[in-house]
XYZ file of C-alpha atoms in Angstrom:
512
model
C 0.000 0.000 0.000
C 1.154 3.412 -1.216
C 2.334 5.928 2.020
C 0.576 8.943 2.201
C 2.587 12.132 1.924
C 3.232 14.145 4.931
C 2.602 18.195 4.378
C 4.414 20.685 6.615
C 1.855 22.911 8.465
C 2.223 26.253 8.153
C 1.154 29.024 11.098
C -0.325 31.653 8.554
C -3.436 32.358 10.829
C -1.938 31.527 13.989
C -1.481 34.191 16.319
C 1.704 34.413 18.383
C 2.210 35.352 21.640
C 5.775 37.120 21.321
C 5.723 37.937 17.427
C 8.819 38.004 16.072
C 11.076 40.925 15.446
C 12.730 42.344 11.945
C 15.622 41.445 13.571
C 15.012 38.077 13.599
C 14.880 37.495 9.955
C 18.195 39.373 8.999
C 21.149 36.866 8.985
C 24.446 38.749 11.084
C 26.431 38.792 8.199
C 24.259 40.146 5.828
C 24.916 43.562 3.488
C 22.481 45.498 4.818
C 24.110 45.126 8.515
C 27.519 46.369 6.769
C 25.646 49.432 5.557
C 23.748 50.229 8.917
C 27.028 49.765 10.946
C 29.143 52.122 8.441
C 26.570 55.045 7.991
C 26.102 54.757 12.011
C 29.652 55.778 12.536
C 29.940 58.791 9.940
C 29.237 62.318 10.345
C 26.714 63.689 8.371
C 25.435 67.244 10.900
C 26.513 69.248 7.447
C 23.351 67.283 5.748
C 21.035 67.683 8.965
C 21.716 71.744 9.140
C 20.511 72.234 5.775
C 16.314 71.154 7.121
C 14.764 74.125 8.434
C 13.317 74.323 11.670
C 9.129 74.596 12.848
C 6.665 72.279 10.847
C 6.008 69.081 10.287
C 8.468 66.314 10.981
C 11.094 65.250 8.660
C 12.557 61.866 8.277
C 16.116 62.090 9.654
C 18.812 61.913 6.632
C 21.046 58.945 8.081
C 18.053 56.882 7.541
C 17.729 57.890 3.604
C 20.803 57.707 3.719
C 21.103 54.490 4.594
C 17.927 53.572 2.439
C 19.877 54.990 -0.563
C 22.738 53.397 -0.087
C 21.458 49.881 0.142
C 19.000 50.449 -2.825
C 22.413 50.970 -4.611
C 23.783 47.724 -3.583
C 20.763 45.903 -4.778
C 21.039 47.502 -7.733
C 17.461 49.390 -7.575
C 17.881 52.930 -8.741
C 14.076 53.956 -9.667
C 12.416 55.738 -6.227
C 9.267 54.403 -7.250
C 10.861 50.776 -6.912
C 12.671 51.726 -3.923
C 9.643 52.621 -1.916
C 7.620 49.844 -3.146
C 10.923 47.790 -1.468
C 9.996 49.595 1.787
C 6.983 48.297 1.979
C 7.535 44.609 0.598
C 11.437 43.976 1.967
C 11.932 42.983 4.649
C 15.443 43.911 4.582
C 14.465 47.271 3.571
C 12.199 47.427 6.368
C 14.475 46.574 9.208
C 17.235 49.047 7.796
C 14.737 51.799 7.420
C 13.283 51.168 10.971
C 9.599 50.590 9.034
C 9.791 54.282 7.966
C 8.292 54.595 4.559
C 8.958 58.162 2.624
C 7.199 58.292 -0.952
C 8.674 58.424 -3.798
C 9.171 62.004 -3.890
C 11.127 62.191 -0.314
C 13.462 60.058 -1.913
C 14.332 61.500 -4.921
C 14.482 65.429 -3.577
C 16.542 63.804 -1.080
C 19.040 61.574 -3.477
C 18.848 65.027 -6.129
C 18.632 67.827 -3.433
C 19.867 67.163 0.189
C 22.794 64.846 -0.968
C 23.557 67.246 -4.336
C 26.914 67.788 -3.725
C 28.043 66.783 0.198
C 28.188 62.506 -0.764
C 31.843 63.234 -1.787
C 32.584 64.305 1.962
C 30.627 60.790 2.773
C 32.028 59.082 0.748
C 35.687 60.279 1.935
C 34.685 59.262 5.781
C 33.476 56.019 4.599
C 37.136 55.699 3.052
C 39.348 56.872 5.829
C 37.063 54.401 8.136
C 38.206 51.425 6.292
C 41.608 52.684 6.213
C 41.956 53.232 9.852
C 40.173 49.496 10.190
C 42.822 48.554 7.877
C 40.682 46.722 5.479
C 42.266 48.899 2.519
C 44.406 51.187 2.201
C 44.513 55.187 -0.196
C 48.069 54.899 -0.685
C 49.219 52.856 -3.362
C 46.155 53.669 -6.832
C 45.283 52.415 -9.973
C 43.528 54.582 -12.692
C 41.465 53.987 -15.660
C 38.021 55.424 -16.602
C 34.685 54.247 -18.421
C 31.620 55.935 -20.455
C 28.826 55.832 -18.803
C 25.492 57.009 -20.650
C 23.513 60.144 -19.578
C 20.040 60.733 -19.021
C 19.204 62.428 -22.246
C 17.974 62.191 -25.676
C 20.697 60.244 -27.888
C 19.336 61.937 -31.001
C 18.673 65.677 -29.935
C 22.310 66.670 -30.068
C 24.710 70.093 -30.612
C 27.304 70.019 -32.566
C 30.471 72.808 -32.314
C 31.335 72.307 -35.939
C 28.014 72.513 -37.136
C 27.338 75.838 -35.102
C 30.856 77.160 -36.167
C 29.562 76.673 -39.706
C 25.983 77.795 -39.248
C 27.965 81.311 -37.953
C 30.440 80.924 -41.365
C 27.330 80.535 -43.348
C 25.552 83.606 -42.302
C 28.652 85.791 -42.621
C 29.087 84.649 -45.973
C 25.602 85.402 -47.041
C 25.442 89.011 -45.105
C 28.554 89.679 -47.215
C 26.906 88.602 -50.445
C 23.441 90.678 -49.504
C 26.350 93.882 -49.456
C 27.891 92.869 -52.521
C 24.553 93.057 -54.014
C 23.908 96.450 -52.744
C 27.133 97.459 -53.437
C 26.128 96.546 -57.430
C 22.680 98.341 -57.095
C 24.317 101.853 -56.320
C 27.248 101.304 -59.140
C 24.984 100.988 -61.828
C 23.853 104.880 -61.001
C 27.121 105.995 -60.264
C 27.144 105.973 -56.546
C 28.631 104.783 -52.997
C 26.675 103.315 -50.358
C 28.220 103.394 -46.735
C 28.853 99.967 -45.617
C 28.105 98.409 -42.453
C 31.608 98.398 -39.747
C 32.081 94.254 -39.699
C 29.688 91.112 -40.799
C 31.151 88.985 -38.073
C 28.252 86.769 -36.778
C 28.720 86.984 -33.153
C 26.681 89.035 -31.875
C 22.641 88.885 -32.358
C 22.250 92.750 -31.918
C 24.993 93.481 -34.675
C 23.816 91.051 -37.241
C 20.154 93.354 -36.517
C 22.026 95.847 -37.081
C 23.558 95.028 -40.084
C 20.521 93.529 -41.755
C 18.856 96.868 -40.765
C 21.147 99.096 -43.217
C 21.108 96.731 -45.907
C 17.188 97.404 -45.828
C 17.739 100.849 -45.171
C 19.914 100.972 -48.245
C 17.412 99.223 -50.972
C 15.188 101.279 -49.224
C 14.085 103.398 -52.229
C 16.097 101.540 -55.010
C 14.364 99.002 -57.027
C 15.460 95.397 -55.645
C 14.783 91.495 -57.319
C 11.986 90.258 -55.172
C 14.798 86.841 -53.998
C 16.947 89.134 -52.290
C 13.782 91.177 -49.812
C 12.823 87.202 -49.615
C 16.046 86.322 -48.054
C 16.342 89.717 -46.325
C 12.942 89.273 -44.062
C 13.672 85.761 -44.002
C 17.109 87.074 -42.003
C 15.605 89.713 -40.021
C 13.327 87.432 -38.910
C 15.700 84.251 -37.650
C 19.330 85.370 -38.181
C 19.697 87.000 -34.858
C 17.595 84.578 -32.955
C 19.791 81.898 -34.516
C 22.707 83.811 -33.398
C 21.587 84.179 -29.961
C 20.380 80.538 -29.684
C 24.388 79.848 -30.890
C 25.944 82.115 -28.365
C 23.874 80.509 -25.391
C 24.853 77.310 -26.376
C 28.537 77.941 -27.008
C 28.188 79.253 -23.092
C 26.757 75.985 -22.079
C 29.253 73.662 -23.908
C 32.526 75.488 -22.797
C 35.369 73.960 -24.992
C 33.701 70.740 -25.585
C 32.868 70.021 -29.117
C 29.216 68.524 -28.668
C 26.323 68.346 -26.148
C 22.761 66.772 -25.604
C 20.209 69.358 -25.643
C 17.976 67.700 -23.402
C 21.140 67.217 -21.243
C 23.280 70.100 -21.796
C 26.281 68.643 -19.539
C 26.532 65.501 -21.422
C 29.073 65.384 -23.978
C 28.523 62.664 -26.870
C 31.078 59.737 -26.740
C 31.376 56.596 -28.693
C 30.275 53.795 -25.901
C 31.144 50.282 -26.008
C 27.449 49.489 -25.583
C 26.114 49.801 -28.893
C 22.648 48.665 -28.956
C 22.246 49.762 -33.056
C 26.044 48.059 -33.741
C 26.892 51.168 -36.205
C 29.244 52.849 -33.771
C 26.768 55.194 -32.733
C 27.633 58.513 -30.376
C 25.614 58.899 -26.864
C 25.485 60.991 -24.779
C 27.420 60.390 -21.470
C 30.227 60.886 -19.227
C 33.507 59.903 -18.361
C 33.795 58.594 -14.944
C 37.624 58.004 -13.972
C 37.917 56.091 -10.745
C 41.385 55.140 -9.020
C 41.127 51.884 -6.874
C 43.227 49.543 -4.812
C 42.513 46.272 -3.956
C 39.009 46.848 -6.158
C 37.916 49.372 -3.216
C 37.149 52.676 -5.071
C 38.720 54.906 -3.356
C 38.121 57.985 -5.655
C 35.965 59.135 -8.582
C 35.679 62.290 -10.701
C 33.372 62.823 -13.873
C 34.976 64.273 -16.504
C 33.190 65.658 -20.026
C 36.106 64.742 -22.469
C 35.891 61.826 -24.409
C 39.477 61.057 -23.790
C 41.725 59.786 -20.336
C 44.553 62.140 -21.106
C 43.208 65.512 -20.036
C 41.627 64.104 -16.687
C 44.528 62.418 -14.770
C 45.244 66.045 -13.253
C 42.695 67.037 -12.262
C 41.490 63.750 -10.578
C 44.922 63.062 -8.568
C 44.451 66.928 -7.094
C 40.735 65.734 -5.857
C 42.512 63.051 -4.402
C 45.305 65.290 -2.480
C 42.441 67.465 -1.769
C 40.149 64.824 -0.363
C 42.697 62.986 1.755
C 45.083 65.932 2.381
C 48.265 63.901 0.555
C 49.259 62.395 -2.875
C 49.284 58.661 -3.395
C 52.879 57.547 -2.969
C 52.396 55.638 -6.533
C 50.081 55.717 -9.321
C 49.399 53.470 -12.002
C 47.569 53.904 -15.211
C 47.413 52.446 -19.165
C 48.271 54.277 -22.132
C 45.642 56.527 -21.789
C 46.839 59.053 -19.574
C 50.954 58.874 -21.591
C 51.094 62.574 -22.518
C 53.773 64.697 -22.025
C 51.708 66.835 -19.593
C 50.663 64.205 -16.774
C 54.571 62.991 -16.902
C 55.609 66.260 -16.215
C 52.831 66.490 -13.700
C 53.774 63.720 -12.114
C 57.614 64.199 -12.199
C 56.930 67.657 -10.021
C 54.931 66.330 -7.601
C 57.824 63.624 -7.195
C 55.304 60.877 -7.148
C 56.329 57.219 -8.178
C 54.505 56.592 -11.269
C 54.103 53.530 -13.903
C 52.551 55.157 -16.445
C 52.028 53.351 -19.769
C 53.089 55.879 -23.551
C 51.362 55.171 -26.744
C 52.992 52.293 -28.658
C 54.777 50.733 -25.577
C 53.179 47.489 -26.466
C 53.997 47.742 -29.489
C 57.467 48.545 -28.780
C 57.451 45.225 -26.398
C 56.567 43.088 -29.451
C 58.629 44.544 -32.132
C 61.533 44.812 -29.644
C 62.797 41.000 -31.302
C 62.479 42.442 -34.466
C 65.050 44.590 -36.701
C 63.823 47.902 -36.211
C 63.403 50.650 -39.032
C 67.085 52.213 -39.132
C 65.179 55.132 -40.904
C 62.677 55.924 -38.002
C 63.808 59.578 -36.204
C 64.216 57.393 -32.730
C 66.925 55.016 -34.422
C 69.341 58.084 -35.431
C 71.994 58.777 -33.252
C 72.005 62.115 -31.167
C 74.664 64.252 -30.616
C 73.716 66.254 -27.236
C 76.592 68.374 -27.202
C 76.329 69.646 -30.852
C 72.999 69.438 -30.798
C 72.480 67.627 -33.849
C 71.475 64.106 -35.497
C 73.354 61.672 -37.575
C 71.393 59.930 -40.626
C 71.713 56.317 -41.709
C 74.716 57.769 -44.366
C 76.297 59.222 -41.421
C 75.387 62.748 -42.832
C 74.822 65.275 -39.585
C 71.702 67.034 -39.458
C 71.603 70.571 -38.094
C 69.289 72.007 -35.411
C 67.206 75.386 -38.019
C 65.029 76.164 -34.705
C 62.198 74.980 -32.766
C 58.581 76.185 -32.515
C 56.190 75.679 -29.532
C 53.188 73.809 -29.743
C 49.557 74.228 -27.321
C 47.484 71.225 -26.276
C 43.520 71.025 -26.298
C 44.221 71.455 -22.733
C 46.208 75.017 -23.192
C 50.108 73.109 -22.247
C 53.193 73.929 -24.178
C 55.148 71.526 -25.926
C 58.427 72.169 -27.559
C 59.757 70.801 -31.018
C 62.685 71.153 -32.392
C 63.905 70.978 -36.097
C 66.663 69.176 -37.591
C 67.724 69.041 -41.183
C 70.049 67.475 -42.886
C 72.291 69.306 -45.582
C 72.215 67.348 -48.660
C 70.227 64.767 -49.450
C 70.684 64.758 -53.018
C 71.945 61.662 -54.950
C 71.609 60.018 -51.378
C 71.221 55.936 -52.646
C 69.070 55.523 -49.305
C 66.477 58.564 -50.277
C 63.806 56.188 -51.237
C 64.021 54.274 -48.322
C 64.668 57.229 -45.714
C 61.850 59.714 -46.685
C 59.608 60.869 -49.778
C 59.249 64.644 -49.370
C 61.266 66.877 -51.765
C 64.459 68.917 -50.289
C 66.780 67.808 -47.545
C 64.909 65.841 -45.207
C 63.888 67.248 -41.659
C 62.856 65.967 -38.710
C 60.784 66.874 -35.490
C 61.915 66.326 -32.019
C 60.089 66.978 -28.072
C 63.425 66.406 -26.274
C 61.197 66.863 -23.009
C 58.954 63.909 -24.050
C 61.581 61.797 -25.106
C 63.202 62.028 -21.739
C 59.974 61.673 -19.854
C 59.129 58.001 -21.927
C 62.560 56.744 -21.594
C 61.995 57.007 -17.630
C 58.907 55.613 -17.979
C 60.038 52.739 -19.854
C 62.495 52.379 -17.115
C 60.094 52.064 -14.706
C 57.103 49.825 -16.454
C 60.168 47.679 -17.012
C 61.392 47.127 -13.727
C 60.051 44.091 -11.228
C 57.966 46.517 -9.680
C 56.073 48.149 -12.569
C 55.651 44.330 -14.251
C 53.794 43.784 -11.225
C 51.497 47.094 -10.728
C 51.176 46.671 -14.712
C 49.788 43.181 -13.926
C 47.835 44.070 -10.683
C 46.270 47.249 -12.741
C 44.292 44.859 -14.647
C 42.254 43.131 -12.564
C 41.930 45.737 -9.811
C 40.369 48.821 -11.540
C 38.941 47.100 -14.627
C 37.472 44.514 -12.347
C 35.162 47.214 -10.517
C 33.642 48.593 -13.880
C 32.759 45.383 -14.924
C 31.326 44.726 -11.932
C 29.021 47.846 -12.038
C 28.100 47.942 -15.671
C 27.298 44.302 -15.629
C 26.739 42.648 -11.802
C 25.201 45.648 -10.965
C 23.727 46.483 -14.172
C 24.025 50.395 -14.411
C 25.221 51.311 -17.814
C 23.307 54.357 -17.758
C 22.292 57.481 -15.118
C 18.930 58.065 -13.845
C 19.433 61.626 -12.819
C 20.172 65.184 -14.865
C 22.505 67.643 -14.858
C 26.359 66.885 -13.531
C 26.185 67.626 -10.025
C 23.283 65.541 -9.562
C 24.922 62.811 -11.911
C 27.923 63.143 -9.625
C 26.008 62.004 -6.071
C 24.654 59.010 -8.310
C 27.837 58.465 -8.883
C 29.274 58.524 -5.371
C 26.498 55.890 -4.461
C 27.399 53.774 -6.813
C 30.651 53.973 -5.676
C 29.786 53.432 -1.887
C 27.803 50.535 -3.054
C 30.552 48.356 -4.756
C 32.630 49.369 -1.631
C 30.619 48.093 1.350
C 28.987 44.962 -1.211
C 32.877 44.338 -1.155
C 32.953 44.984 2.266
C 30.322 42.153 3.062
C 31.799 39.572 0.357
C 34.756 39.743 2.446
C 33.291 39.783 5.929
């Protein structure tokens, strides 16, 4: 005879005598523990001053705080979803104490109250760990990621197009002249021309527009050209205006979202249309150590070179000292940053363009032709070509950066390179050949290459890899935020920070 199965009751109805507490059901070595212990012990009286006094009650901030931070770890960025988690969580509901702000609370309070103060947070939180020794802010590793912004990917501003727009109507206010200027020939006359037909300013382009209708004022005039003339007066200096305003908003960057003006667009390695399509986004540059962030910076240039500056002075200014070494890829090699670097006497392994490449050909026969395979002369200043023919220093010329430094090339040129038998394999350019040299830069790579070389850069090279690059992985694709829910870059920079602080203390636990 077949055994009966045997159900386990359940006590859904049943009342209890001592019910249980939240406590109860949240294991000790759970996240959410990690983040209630580590907001518990930070400062945050420069958040509570900013709540005015009398009223109605407010919900203290070190609980949305803490609610903000954990949503972050559990990868729920949507206040609507967080406060539906307050309600249904019960992990949510033991951190939060069973408070439950709307939707609202938590969003003025993640894009107002927290707008930027989470850096100073985020810094305790740091210095904490540091004193607990479970990391340390000494020894970094740099790299940075796109990350996509919170705007429309196909209502964008381009520089070029605006410089061009501005090119376009200077050309044409030129032409309107011209024809004006052939209207008072044919009876023998003169007419006094505007002072400049620079498209700059919307007043002056009114102005200008203004005598060239004051001019064909009483001559007869082809019916295209007062077309084109009302057709200016009525959107040139708009247009110009509309230019000017966004010029002011995009600084020196060379695009912008116009539903998210501080967004720049950058080629992302998310491609969702696989056409190498531009979004809008930023560029988040983090330095870590032992995959701990322990700094972050948003930048809005599409490249690493320009940023390492200003990112290791947010660190000196955050922590009150330099890292004693810093290591980053071939992103940040410029002749800037090593010179940066070099004055603030820091210990860097800092990757150069082509140093891979230089690894891999190294076993090879290099090009005897190539500028860096002719022998210098430092004290006559000169070169020495493959014929053993010297070539002079003629001068040297300096050179600015996007980023307004000054590099310096020189000039050498060789004498006579006519009826050479190694012309055709040394250069193709008529005359004597010449060559460019940054003296500054070559020193700068060769102790660079000194460094990456050595036992200790082989192994901050190696540790580089899976240290920083680990983290963005883990946030783009364990955590799943490729793109930011908030507007505007100081708000994008607290969502930042808690993304940050989330990785951190999720670390925190996984290691616990």
């Amino acid at each position: 005879m077949k055994a009966k199965p045997v159900w386990k009751t359940d006590h859904q109805s049943q009342l209890s005598l001592l019910p249980p507490s939240y406590d109860d059901f949240v294991p000790q070595n759970h996240p959410v523990r990690i983040v209630n212990s580590i907001v518990n012990q930070i400062d945050i009286s420069f958040i509570e001053v900013t709540y005015k006094g009398g009223g109605t009650s407010s919900y203290h901030p070190r609980a949305l705080l803490k609610i903000m931070i954990y949503a972050y770890l559990r990868n729920l960025y949507s206040s609507r979803k967080i406060e539906q988690a307050l309600g249904e969580n019960i992990h949510f509901m033991w951190l939060s104490g069973n408070i439950r702000p709307d939707h609202n609370t938590i969003a003025n309070f993640r894009s107002g109250k927290l707008k930027g103060k989470f850096k100073k947070i985020f810094n305790q939180v740091l210095l904490l760990l540091a004193q607990q020794q479970v990391l340390n802010i000494k020894d970094i590793y740099v790299d940075g990621t796109k990350i996509e912004a919170n705007a429309n990917r196909y209502t964008f501003v381009w520089g070029k197009s605006m410089a061009n727009s501005r090119e376009r109507i200077e050309k044409q206010l030129k032409e309107l002249w011209r024809y004006v200027e052939t209207v008072y020939a044919e009876e023998g006359q003169r007419p006094n021309g505007p002072d400049n037909f620079d498209a700059i300013d919307p007043e002056e382009v009114a102005k200008t527009i203004d005598q060239i209708n004051k001019a064909l004022k009483c001559k007869k005039t082809d019916s295209k050209v007062k077309q084109k003339l009302n057709y200016a007066k009525r959107n040139w200096p708009g247009n110009i205006a509309k230019y000017n305003s966004q010029q002011e908003q995009m600084g020196g960057r060379n695009s912008m979202s116009k539903t998210g003006p501080d967004a720049t667009f950058m080629r992302m390695k998310e491609d969702h249309m696989q056409n190498g399509q531009l979004k809008p986004g930023y560029n988040l540059q983090a330095c870590s150590k032992n995959q701990f962030i322990t700094n972050y910076t948003l930048a809005q240039t599409t490249t690493d070179t320009t940023t390492l500056i200003g990112h290791l002075e947010e660190y000196k200014e955050s922590f009150g000292h330099a890292p004693d070494t810093v290591t980053a890829d071939a992103g940040y090699g410029s002749e800037e940053n090593y010179t940066y670097l070099e004055g603030e006497n820091r210990e860097a392994f800092v990757k150069y363009n082509y140093f891979h490449k230089e690894q891999r050909q190294a076993k090879k026969q290099p090009n005897p032709f190539h500028p860096e395979q002719l022998h210098y002369n430092l004290e006559k200043d000169c070169y020495y070509c493959p014929m053993g023919q010297q070539m002079a220093n003629i001068g040297s010329y300096k050179k600015k950066t996007k980023n307004g430094y000054l590099q310096t090339y020189t000039r050498y040129q060789a004498s006579n390179c006519s009826g050479c038998p190694l012309r055709v394999c040394c250069f193709k350019a008529k005359g004597n050949r010449i060559i460019e040299r940054n003296h500054t830069l070559i020193r700068l790579k060769a102790k660079a290459k000194e460094k990456l070389l050595s036992p200790e850069g082989v192994k901050h090279r190696k540790q580089r890899c899976w240290d920083i690059e680990a983290i963005f992985g883990n946030i783009k694709h364990n955590m799943n935020f490729k793109r930011f829910m908030l507007r505007g870059i100081d708000k994008v920079e607290t969502e930042t920070g808690l993304i940050a602080m989330a990785h951190n203390l999720n670390k925190l636990a996984i290691m616990s």
